[in-house]
Amino acid sequence: MIKEIQELLSRFGIPYITAPMEAEAQCAELIRLALVDGIITDDSDVFLFGGDRVYKNMFHEKNYVEFYESGTISRDLGLNRDRMIELAQLLGSDYTEGVKGIGPVYGMEVLAEFGNLVKLKEWYNEGQFDKNRQEKESTFHKSLRRKLVSNEVILDSDFPSELVRDAYLRPEVNDDKTQFVWGKPDLDKLRTFLHENVGWPQEKSDEVLIPLIKEINNRKKHGTQKKLTDFFPSEYIKTRKELKLGKRIKEASGKLKKRRIK
């Protein structure tokens, strides 16, 4: 299927790149190199790879398209890239199982309370067998310790994992700075492709392709390329959606925003 899609893109004159490893990591690199204007994905890992200007739910007919910027996430939630990577090590991701018993709310509260996972580990391990220290702990600390102990959590020397951190901060990507070049649709090659792969006769292919190619050429000739927002009715477009956060998340976010983001 991938090979067929690549072949179809080529016959339409649409440029593409094949990621050496993670697609989201490559998309983040394309943003960094200013080769693209945004990223369309539903995978939240894209932020951990440094992605920005992300469009979500683009192909879900029953949902609104959502747009996210890393700067807005940092401003509203106190989560920069490093903190999101640490949050992933608590919640789990493609590269880590996370810490058993820790969900999104608790994860945010842990980061807000300790600042980073190294300090969490130090607190947990140093007080593990110190009853006097445990008795003097705050209500949140006592609750967190009970949760970790009941889930038999061990925070060893591999926590937080530098391998996981490096996987997100230094992924294998194609860093070629060559600009993408759009070509022209090749009608004959498209006819052949649709006949061989879809079984369409030439009449069917021409019925679909010729009006489409004329429209594409007309836009290039007169500079009438549409913007993304042109595809959505204005009444459905909001410049900013009000965040609906629970009380605990709000409090944790507030603490994170007060902490200096490094």
PDB file of C-alpha atoms in Angstrom:
ATOM      1  CA  MET A   1       0.000   0.000   0.000  1.00  0.00           C
ATOM      2  CA  ILE A   2       2.816   2.425   0.864  1.00  0.00           C
ATOM      3  CA  LYS A   3       4.533   1.816  -2.450  1.00  0.00           C
ATOM      4  CA  GLU A   4       1.268   2.362  -4.338  1.00  0.00           C
ATOM      5  CA  ILE A   5       0.609   5.640  -2.514  1.00  0.00           C
ATOM      6  CA  GLN A   6       4.119   6.862  -3.268  1.00  0.00           C
ATOM      7  CA  GLU A   7       3.649   5.973  -6.928  1.00  0.00           C
ATOM      8  CA  LEU A   8       0.292   7.769  -7.038  1.00  0.00           C
ATOM      9  CA  LEU A   9       1.789  10.890  -5.431  1.00  0.00           C
ATOM     10  CA  SER A  10       4.596  10.908  -7.980  1.00  0.00           C
ATOM     11  CA  ARG A  11       2.170  10.676 -10.893  1.00  0.00           C
ATOM     12  CA  PHE A  12       0.224  13.619  -9.451  1.00  0.00           C
ATOM     13  CA  GLY A  13       3.446  15.590  -9.102  1.00  0.00           C
ATOM     14  CA  ILE A  14       3.114  15.754  -5.316  1.00  0.00           C
ATOM     15  CA  PRO A  15       6.467  15.684  -3.464  1.00  0.00           C
ATOM     16  CA  TYR A  16       6.978  13.349  -0.514  1.00  0.00           C
ATOM     17  CA  ILE A  17       9.752  12.099   1.734  1.00  0.00           C
ATOM     18  CA  THR A  18      10.231   8.663   3.302  1.00  0.00           C
ATOM     19  CA  ALA A  19      11.114   8.820   6.986  1.00  0.00           C
ATOM     20  CA  PRO A  20      14.096   6.644   7.978  1.00  0.00           C
ATOM     21  CA  MET A  21      12.388   5.849  11.297  1.00  0.00           C
ATOM     22  CA  GLU A  22       9.433   7.573  13.016  1.00  0.00           C
ATOM     23  CA  ALA A  23       7.096   9.546  10.742  1.00  0.00           C
ATOM     24  CA  GLU A  24       6.268  12.072  13.504  1.00  0.00           C
ATOM     25  CA  ALA A  25       9.968  12.668  14.144  1.00  0.00           C
ATOM     26  CA  GLN A  26      10.489  13.384  10.453  1.00  0.00           C
ATOM     27  CA  CYS A  27       7.514  15.744  10.379  1.00  0.00           C
ATOM     28  CA  ALA A  28       8.961  17.619  13.359  1.00  0.00           C
ATOM     29  CA  GLU A  29      12.259  17.925  11.498  1.00  0.00           C
ATOM     30  CA  LEU A  30      10.498  19.309   8.415  1.00  0.00           C
ATOM     31  CA  ILE A  31       8.893  21.961  10.615  1.00  0.00           C
ATOM     32  CA  ARG A  32      12.275  22.790  12.153  1.00  0.00           C
ATOM     33  CA  LEU A  33      13.798  23.171   8.685  1.00  0.00           C
ATOM     34  CA  ALA A  34      10.848  25.385   7.633  1.00  0.00           C
ATOM     35  CA  LEU A  35      10.086  23.054   4.718  1.00  0.00           C
ATOM     36  CA  VAL A  36       6.411  22.658   5.689  1.00  0.00           C
ATOM     37  CA  ASP A  37       3.799  24.912   7.282  1.00  0.00           C
ATOM     38  CA  GLY A  38       2.210  22.388   9.629  1.00  0.00           C
ATOM     39  CA  ILE A  39       1.800  18.738  10.600  1.00  0.00           C
ATOM     40  CA  ILE A  40      -1.340  16.630  10.205  1.00  0.00           C
ATOM     41  CA  THR A  41      -1.396  13.760  12.705  1.00  0.00           C
ATOM     42  CA  ASP A  42      -3.416  12.284  15.557  1.00  0.00           C
ATOM     43  CA  ASP A  43      -0.280  10.941  17.292  1.00  0.00           C
ATOM     44  CA  SER A  44       0.607  13.009  20.364  1.00  0.00           C
ATOM     45  CA  ASP A  45       4.217  11.781  20.200  1.00  0.00           C
ATOM     46  CA  VAL A  46       4.765  14.466  17.578  1.00  0.00           C
ATOM     47  CA  PHE A  47       5.142  17.060  20.369  1.00  0.00           C
ATOM     48  CA  LEU A  48       7.811  14.966  22.094  1.00  0.00           C
ATOM     49  CA  PHE A  49       9.816  14.964  18.880  1.00  0.00           C
ATOM     50  CA  GLY A  50       9.625  18.751  18.741  1.00  0.00           C
ATOM     51  CA  GLY A  51       6.639  19.062  16.404  1.00  0.00           C
ATOM     52  CA  ASP A  52       4.705  22.307  16.196  1.00  0.00           C
ATOM     53  CA  ARG A  53       1.623  23.671  14.408  1.00  0.00           C
ATOM     54  CA  VAL A  54      -0.187  20.333  14.578  1.00  0.00           C
ATOM     55  CA  TYR A  55      -3.604  19.646  13.016  1.00  0.00           C
ATOM     56  CA  LYS A  56      -5.623  16.850  14.626  1.00  0.00           C
ATOM     57  CA  ASN A  57      -8.834  15.089  13.476  1.00  0.00           C
ATOM     58  CA  MET A  58      -8.252  16.255   9.893  1.00  0.00           C
ATOM     59  CA  PHE A  59      -9.854  13.142   8.426  1.00  0.00           C
ATOM     60  CA  HIS A  60     -12.533  12.535  11.069  1.00  0.00           C
ATOM     61  CA  GLU A  61     -15.812  13.691   9.561  1.00  0.00           C
ATOM     62  CA  LYS A  62     -17.641  13.729  12.900  1.00  0.00           C
ATOM     63  CA  ASN A  63     -15.047  15.883  14.700  1.00  0.00           C
ATOM     64  CA  TYR A  64     -13.758  19.403  14.342  1.00  0.00           C
ATOM     65  CA  VAL A  65     -10.224  19.891  13.125  1.00  0.00           C
ATOM     66  CA  GLU A  66      -8.083  20.983  16.071  1.00  0.00           C
ATOM     67  CA  PHE A  67      -4.899  23.033  15.867  1.00  0.00           C
ATOM     68  CA  TYR A  68      -2.104  23.001  18.457  1.00  0.00           C
ATOM     69  CA  GLU A  69       1.008  25.131  18.897  1.00  0.00           C
ATOM     70  CA  SER A  70       3.807  24.210  21.294  1.00  0.00           C
ATOM     71  CA  GLY A  71       3.971  27.791  22.551  1.00  0.00           C
ATOM     72  CA  THR A  72       0.292  27.740  23.497  1.00  0.00           C
ATOM     73  CA  ILE A  73       0.661  24.387  25.271  1.00  0.00           C
ATOM     74  CA  SER A  74       3.562  25.769  27.267  1.00  0.00           C
ATOM     75  CA  ARG A  75       1.703  28.967  28.131  1.00  0.00           C
ATOM     76  CA  ASP A  76      -1.605  27.329  29.076  1.00  0.00           C
ATOM     77  CA  LEU A  77      -0.414  24.093  30.692  1.00  0.00           C
ATOM     78  CA  GLY A  78       3.205  24.766  31.650  1.00  0.00           C
ATOM     79  CA  LEU A  79       4.353  21.853  29.485  1.00  0.00           C
ATOM     80  CA  ASN A  80       7.388  22.348  27.280  1.00  0.00           C
ATOM     81  CA  ARG A  81       9.022  19.564  25.293  1.00  0.00           C
ATOM     82  CA  ASP A  82      11.204  18.288  28.145  1.00  0.00           C
ATOM     83  CA  ARG A  83       8.264  18.156  30.523  1.00  0.00           C
ATOM     84  CA  MET A  84       6.122  16.324  27.978  1.00  0.00           C
ATOM     85  CA  ILE A  85       8.879  13.729  27.591  1.00  0.00           C
ATOM     86  CA  GLU A  86       8.944  13.301  31.373  1.00  0.00           C
ATOM     87  CA  LEU A  87       5.155  13.073  31.423  1.00  0.00           C
ATOM     88  CA  ALA A  88       5.388  10.312  28.809  1.00  0.00           C
ATOM     89  CA  GLN A  89       7.771   8.401  31.077  1.00  0.00           C
ATOM     90  CA  LEU A  90       5.080   8.523  33.757  1.00  0.00           C
ATOM     91  CA  LEU A  91       2.084   7.720  31.553  1.00  0.00           C
ATOM     92  CA  GLY A  92       3.701   5.468  28.966  1.00  0.00           C
ATOM     93  CA  SER A  93       4.312   5.885  25.245  1.00  0.00           C
ATOM     94  CA  ASP A  94       5.674   3.953  22.266  1.00  0.00           C
ATOM     95  CA  TYR A  95       9.069   3.848  23.987  1.00  0.00           C
ATOM     96  CA  THR A  96       8.155   3.259  27.628  1.00  0.00           C
ATOM     97  CA  GLU A  97       5.536   1.434  29.693  1.00  0.00           C
ATOM     98  CA  GLY A  98       5.287   4.311  32.149  1.00  0.00           C
ATOM     99  CA  VAL A  99       4.739   4.055  35.907  1.00  0.00           C
ATOM    100  CA  LYS A 100       1.916   1.754  36.948  1.00  0.00           C
ATOM    101  CA  GLY A 101      -0.960   3.548  38.627  1.00  0.00           C
ATOM    102  CA  ILE A 102      -0.067   7.014  37.308  1.00  0.00           C
ATOM    103  CA  GLY A 103      -2.655   8.601  35.003  1.00  0.00           C
ATOM    104  CA  PRO A 104      -2.728  12.018  33.297  1.00  0.00           C
ATOM    105  CA  VAL A 105      -3.973  13.943  36.336  1.00  0.00           C
ATOM    106  CA  TYR A 106      -1.557  12.334  38.772  1.00  0.00           C
ATOM    107  CA  GLY A 107       1.229  12.708  36.211  1.00  0.00           C
ATOM    108  CA  MET A 108       0.680  16.453  35.996  1.00  0.00           C
ATOM    109  CA  GLU A 109       0.530  16.716  39.782  1.00  0.00           C
ATOM    110  CA  VAL A 110       3.783  14.776  40.160  1.00  0.00           C
ATOM    111  CA  LEU A 111       5.610  17.096  37.748  1.00  0.00           C
ATOM    112  CA  ALA A 112       4.124  20.136  39.452  1.00  0.00           C
ATOM    113  CA  GLU A 113       5.147  18.881  42.902  1.00  0.00           C
ATOM    114  CA  PHE A 114       8.670  17.645  42.184  1.00  0.00           C
ATOM    115  CA  GLY A 115       9.664  19.597  39.089  1.00  0.00           C
ATOM    116  CA  ASN A 116      11.323  16.595  37.447  1.00  0.00           C
ATOM    117  CA  LEU A 117      11.484  12.822  37.688  1.00  0.00           C
ATOM    118  CA  VAL A 118      14.945  12.691  39.268  1.00  0.00           C
ATOM    119  CA  LYS A 119      13.618  14.507  42.337  1.00  0.00           C
ATOM    120  CA  LEU A 120      10.600  12.187  42.387  1.00  0.00           C
ATOM    121  CA  LYS A 121      12.906   9.163  42.472  1.00  0.00           C
ATOM    122  CA  GLU A 122      15.071  10.682  45.202  1.00  0.00           C
ATOM    123  CA  TRP A 123      12.026  11.419  47.391  1.00  0.00           C
ATOM    124  CA  TYR A 124      10.525   7.966  46.862  1.00  0.00           C
ATOM    125  CA  ASN A 125      13.690   5.966  47.467  1.00  0.00           C
ATOM    126  CA  GLU A 126      15.045   8.019  50.370  1.00  0.00           C
ATOM    127  CA  GLY A 127      11.808   7.736  52.307  1.00  0.00           C
ATOM    128  CA  GLN A 128      10.988   4.164  51.403  1.00  0.00           C
ATOM    129  CA  PHE A 129      12.108   2.701  54.739  1.00  0.00           C
ATOM    130  CA  ASP A 130      12.080   5.866  56.844  1.00  0.00           C
ATOM    131  CA  LYS A 131       8.847   5.795  58.861  1.00  0.00           C
ATOM    132  CA  ASN A 132       9.610   9.062  60.626  1.00  0.00           C
ATOM    133  CA  ARG A 133      10.011  10.865  57.316  1.00  0.00           C
ATOM    134  CA  GLN A 134       6.847   9.292  55.933  1.00  0.00           C
ATOM    135  CA  GLU A 135       4.815  10.477  58.916  1.00  0.00           C
ATOM    136  CA  LYS A 136       5.899  14.080  58.294  1.00  0.00           C
ATOM    137  CA  GLU A 137       5.017  13.999  54.603  1.00  0.00           C
ATOM    138  CA  SER A 138       2.193  16.049  53.121  1.00  0.00           C
ATOM    139  CA  THR A 139      -1.176  14.498  52.282  1.00  0.00           C
ATOM    140  CA  PHE A 140      -0.274  14.404  48.591  1.00  0.00           C
ATOM    141  CA  HIS A 141       3.080  12.726  49.283  1.00  0.00           C
ATOM    142  CA  LYS A 142       1.473  10.101  51.496  1.00  0.00           C
ATOM    143  CA  SER A 143      -1.208   9.381  48.882  1.00  0.00           C
ATOM    144  CA  LEU A 144       1.375   9.143  46.100  1.00  0.00           C
ATOM    145  CA  ARG A 145       3.626   6.859  48.127  1.00  0.00           C
ATOM    146  CA  ARG A 146       0.711   4.517  48.902  1.00  0.00           C
ATOM    147  CA  LYS A 147      -0.180   4.400  45.219  1.00  0.00           C
ATOM    148  CA  LEU A 148       3.368   3.583  44.133  1.00  0.00           C
ATOM    149  CA  VAL A 149       3.887   0.986  46.869  1.00  0.00           C
ATOM    150  CA  SER A 150       0.546  -0.722  46.209  1.00  0.00           C
ATOM    151  CA  ASN A 151       1.493  -1.023  42.531  1.00  0.00           C
ATOM    152  CA  GLU A 152       4.938  -2.409  43.491  1.00  0.00           C
ATOM    153  CA  VAL A 153       6.689   0.421  41.650  1.00  0.00           C
ATOM    154  CA  ILE A 154      10.498   0.375  41.649  1.00  0.00           C
ATOM    155  CA  LEU A 155      12.293   3.539  40.572  1.00  0.00           C
ATOM    156  CA  ASP A 156      15.789   2.249  39.873  1.00  0.00           C
ATOM    157  CA  SER A 157      18.891   3.734  38.265  1.00  0.00           C
ATOM    158  CA  ASP A 158      17.270   3.517  34.805  1.00  0.00           C
ATOM    159  CA  PHE A 159      14.503   5.913  35.847  1.00  0.00           C
ATOM    160  CA  PRO A 160      14.009   8.329  34.258  1.00  0.00           C
ATOM    161  CA  SER A 161      15.365   6.648  31.150  1.00  0.00           C
ATOM    162  CA  GLU A 162      17.998   8.593  29.227  1.00  0.00           C
ATOM    163  CA  LEU A 163      17.461   6.210  26.314  1.00  0.00           C
ATOM    164  CA  VAL A 164      13.816   7.244  26.066  1.00  0.00           C
ATOM    165  CA  ARG A 165      14.757  10.901  26.370  1.00  0.00           C
ATOM    166  CA  ASP A 166      17.399  10.578  23.638  1.00  0.00           C
ATOM    167  CA  ALA A 167      14.947   8.704  21.402  1.00  0.00           C
ATOM    168  CA  TYR A 168      12.709  11.776  21.419  1.00  0.00           C
ATOM    169  CA  LEU A 169      15.383  14.477  21.440  1.00  0.00           C
ATOM    170  CA  ARG A 170      17.728  12.903  18.895  1.00  0.00           C
ATOM    171  CA  PRO A 171      15.676  10.673  16.577  1.00  0.00           C
ATOM    172  CA  GLU A 172      16.994   9.412  13.270  1.00  0.00           C
ATOM    173  CA  VAL A 173      15.655  11.742  10.588  1.00  0.00           C
ATOM    174  CA  ASN A 174      16.437  12.982   7.107  1.00  0.00           C
ATOM    175  CA  ASP A 175      17.770  16.520   7.600  1.00  0.00           C
ATOM    176  CA  ASP A 176      18.109  17.396   3.904  1.00  0.00           C
ATOM    177  CA  LYS A 177      17.241  21.092   3.525  1.00  0.00           C
ATOM    178  CA  THR A 178      16.241  20.816  -0.142  1.00  0.00           C
ATOM    179  CA  GLN A 179      12.933  22.571  -0.785  1.00  0.00           C
ATOM    180  CA  PHE A 180      10.008  20.495  -2.001  1.00  0.00           C
ATOM    181  CA  VAL A 181       9.148  21.011  -5.661  1.00  0.00           C
ATOM    182  CA  TRP A 182       5.617  20.432  -6.931  1.00  0.00           C
ATOM    183  CA  GLY A 183       5.295  18.882 -10.360  1.00  0.00           C
ATOM    184  CA  LYS A 184       2.375  18.543 -12.769  1.00  0.00           C
ATOM    185  CA  PRO A 185      -0.072  15.629 -12.868  1.00  0.00           C
ATOM    186  CA  ASP A 186       0.757  13.162 -15.648  1.00  0.00           C
ATOM    187  CA  LEU A 187      -2.590  12.139 -17.135  1.00  0.00           C
ATOM    188  CA  ASP A 188      -1.278   9.148 -19.113  1.00  0.00           C
ATOM    189  CA  LYS A 189       0.583   7.700 -16.125  1.00  0.00           C
ATOM    190  CA  LEU A 190      -2.445   8.252 -13.890  1.00  0.00           C
ATOM    191  CA  ARG A 191      -4.676   6.462 -16.392  1.00  0.00           C
ATOM    192  CA  THR A 192      -2.289   3.507 -16.390  1.00  0.00           C
ATOM    193  CA  PHE A 193      -2.074   3.454 -12.598  1.00  0.00           C
ATOM    194  CA  LEU A 194      -5.854   3.521 -12.102  1.00  0.00           C
ATOM    195  CA  HIS A 195      -6.366   0.841 -14.736  1.00  0.00           C
ATOM    196  CA  GLU A 196      -3.762  -1.496 -13.225  1.00  0.00           C
ATOM    197  CA  ASN A 197      -4.586  -0.920  -9.551  1.00  0.00           C
ATOM    198  CA  VAL A 198      -8.279  -0.003  -9.499  1.00  0.00           C
ATOM    199  CA  GLY A 199      -9.509  -1.515 -12.744  1.00  0.00           C
ATOM    200  CA  TRP A 200     -10.866   1.742 -14.128  1.00  0.00           C
ATOM    201  CA  PRO A 201     -11.267   2.047 -17.914  1.00  0.00           C
ATOM    202  CA  GLN A 202      -9.873   5.199 -19.523  1.00  0.00           C
ATOM    203  CA  GLU A 203     -13.343   6.767 -19.741  1.00  0.00           C
ATOM    204  CA  LYS A 204     -13.806   6.517 -15.963  1.00  0.00           C
ATOM    205  CA  SER A 205     -10.326   7.857 -15.249  1.00  0.00           C
ATOM    206  CA  ASP A 206     -10.830  10.819 -17.604  1.00  0.00           C
ATOM    207  CA  GLU A 207     -14.192  11.595 -16.047  1.00  0.00           C
ATOM    208  CA  VAL A 208     -12.511  12.023 -12.652  1.00  0.00           C
ATOM    209  CA  LEU A 209      -9.032  13.238 -13.569  1.00  0.00           C
ATOM    210  CA  ILE A 210      -9.495  15.779 -16.386  1.00  0.00           C
ATOM    211  CA  PRO A 211     -11.673  18.232 -14.385  1.00  0.00           C
ATOM    212  CA  LEU A 212      -9.334  17.824 -11.423  1.00  0.00           C
ATOM    213  CA  ILE A 213      -6.194  18.480 -13.463  1.00  0.00           C
ATOM    214  CA  LYS A 214      -7.807  21.499 -15.124  1.00  0.00           C
ATOM    215  CA  GLU A 215      -8.649  22.918 -11.693  1.00  0.00           C
ATOM    216  CA  ILE A 216      -5.093  22.331 -10.439  1.00  0.00           C
ATOM    217  CA  ASN A 217      -3.546  23.990 -13.490  1.00  0.00           C
ATOM    218  CA  ASN A 218      -5.965  26.907 -13.244  1.00  0.00           C
ATOM    219  CA  ARG A 219      -5.011  27.539  -9.634  1.00  0.00           C
ATOM    220  CA  LYS A 220      -1.310  27.489 -10.495  1.00  0.00           C
ATOM    221  CA  LYS A 221      -1.833  29.810 -13.438  1.00  0.00           C
ATOM    222  CA  HIS A 222      -3.907  32.402 -11.596  1.00  0.00           C
ATOM    223  CA  GLY A 223      -2.419  31.972  -8.124  1.00  0.00           C
ATOM    224  CA  THR A 224      -5.707  30.940  -6.515  1.00  0.00           C
ATOM    225  CA  GLN A 225      -4.313  28.274  -4.215  1.00  0.00           C
ATOM    226  CA  LYS A 226      -6.757  27.912  -1.315  1.00  0.00           C
ATOM    227  CA  LYS A 227      -5.817  28.138   2.331  1.00  0.00           C
ATOM    228  CA  LEU A 228      -6.689  25.431   4.826  1.00  0.00           C
ATOM    229  CA  THR A 229      -9.372  27.608   6.433  1.00  0.00           C
ATOM    230  CA  ASP A 230     -11.116  27.966   3.059  1.00  0.00           C
ATOM    231  CA  PHE A 231     -12.334  24.391   3.370  1.00  0.00           C
ATOM    232  CA  PHE A 232     -14.304  25.033   6.555  1.00  0.00           C
ATOM    233  CA  PRO A 233     -17.400  27.246   7.007  1.00  0.00           C
ATOM    234  CA  SER A 234     -16.524  30.407   8.925  1.00  0.00           C
ATOM    235  CA  GLU A 235     -19.128  29.689  11.611  1.00  0.00           C
ATOM    236  CA  TYR A 236     -17.227  26.526  12.515  1.00  0.00           C
ATOM    237  CA  ILE A 237     -13.872  28.258  12.883  1.00  0.00           C
ATOM    238  CA  LYS A 238     -12.794  29.428  16.317  1.00  0.00           C
ATOM    239  CA  THR A 239      -9.482  31.155  16.799  1.00  0.00           C
ATOM    240  CA  ARG A 240      -9.169  29.680  20.277  1.00  0.00           C
ATOM    241  CA  LYS A 241     -11.063  26.972  22.129  1.00  0.00           C
ATOM    242  CA  GLU A 242     -11.650  27.454  25.818  1.00  0.00           C
ATOM    243  CA  LEU A 243      -9.802  24.810  27.775  1.00  0.00           C
ATOM    244  CA  LYS A 244     -12.055  22.737  30.005  1.00  0.00           C
ATOM    245  CA  LEU A 245      -9.719  21.516  32.698  1.00  0.00           C
ATOM    246  CA  GLY A 246     -10.559  19.797  35.953  1.00  0.00           C
ATOM    247  CA  LYS A 247      -9.677  21.456  39.244  1.00  0.00           C
ATOM    248  CA  ARG A 248      -6.639  19.238  39.888  1.00  0.00           C
ATOM    249  CA  ILE A 249      -5.253  19.750  36.382  1.00  0.00           C
ATOM    250  CA  LYS A 250      -5.722  23.518  36.716  1.00  0.00           C
ATOM    251  CA  GLU A 251      -3.852  23.562  39.997  1.00  0.00           C
ATOM    252  CA  ALA A 252      -1.039  21.387  38.630  1.00  0.00           C
ATOM    253  CA  SER A 253      -0.758  23.517  35.496  1.00  0.00           C
ATOM    254  CA  GLY A 254      -0.642  26.647  37.606  1.00  0.00           C
ATOM    255  CA  LYS A 255       2.271  25.259  39.625  1.00  0.00           C
ATOM    256  CA  LEU A 256       4.101  24.177  36.480  1.00  0.00           C
ATOM    257  CA  LYS A 257       3.731  27.604  34.905  1.00  0.00           C
ATOM    258  CA  LYS A 258       5.235  29.189  38.016  1.00  0.00           C
ATOM    259  CA  ARG A 259       8.242  26.896  37.816  1.00  0.00           C
ATOM    260  CA  ARG A 260      10.981  28.141  35.550  1.00  0.00           C
ATOM    261  CA  ILE A 261      10.920  26.293  32.230  1.00  0.00           C
ATOM    262  CA  LYS A 262      14.452  25.337  31.260  1.00  0.00           C
TER     263      LYS A 262
END
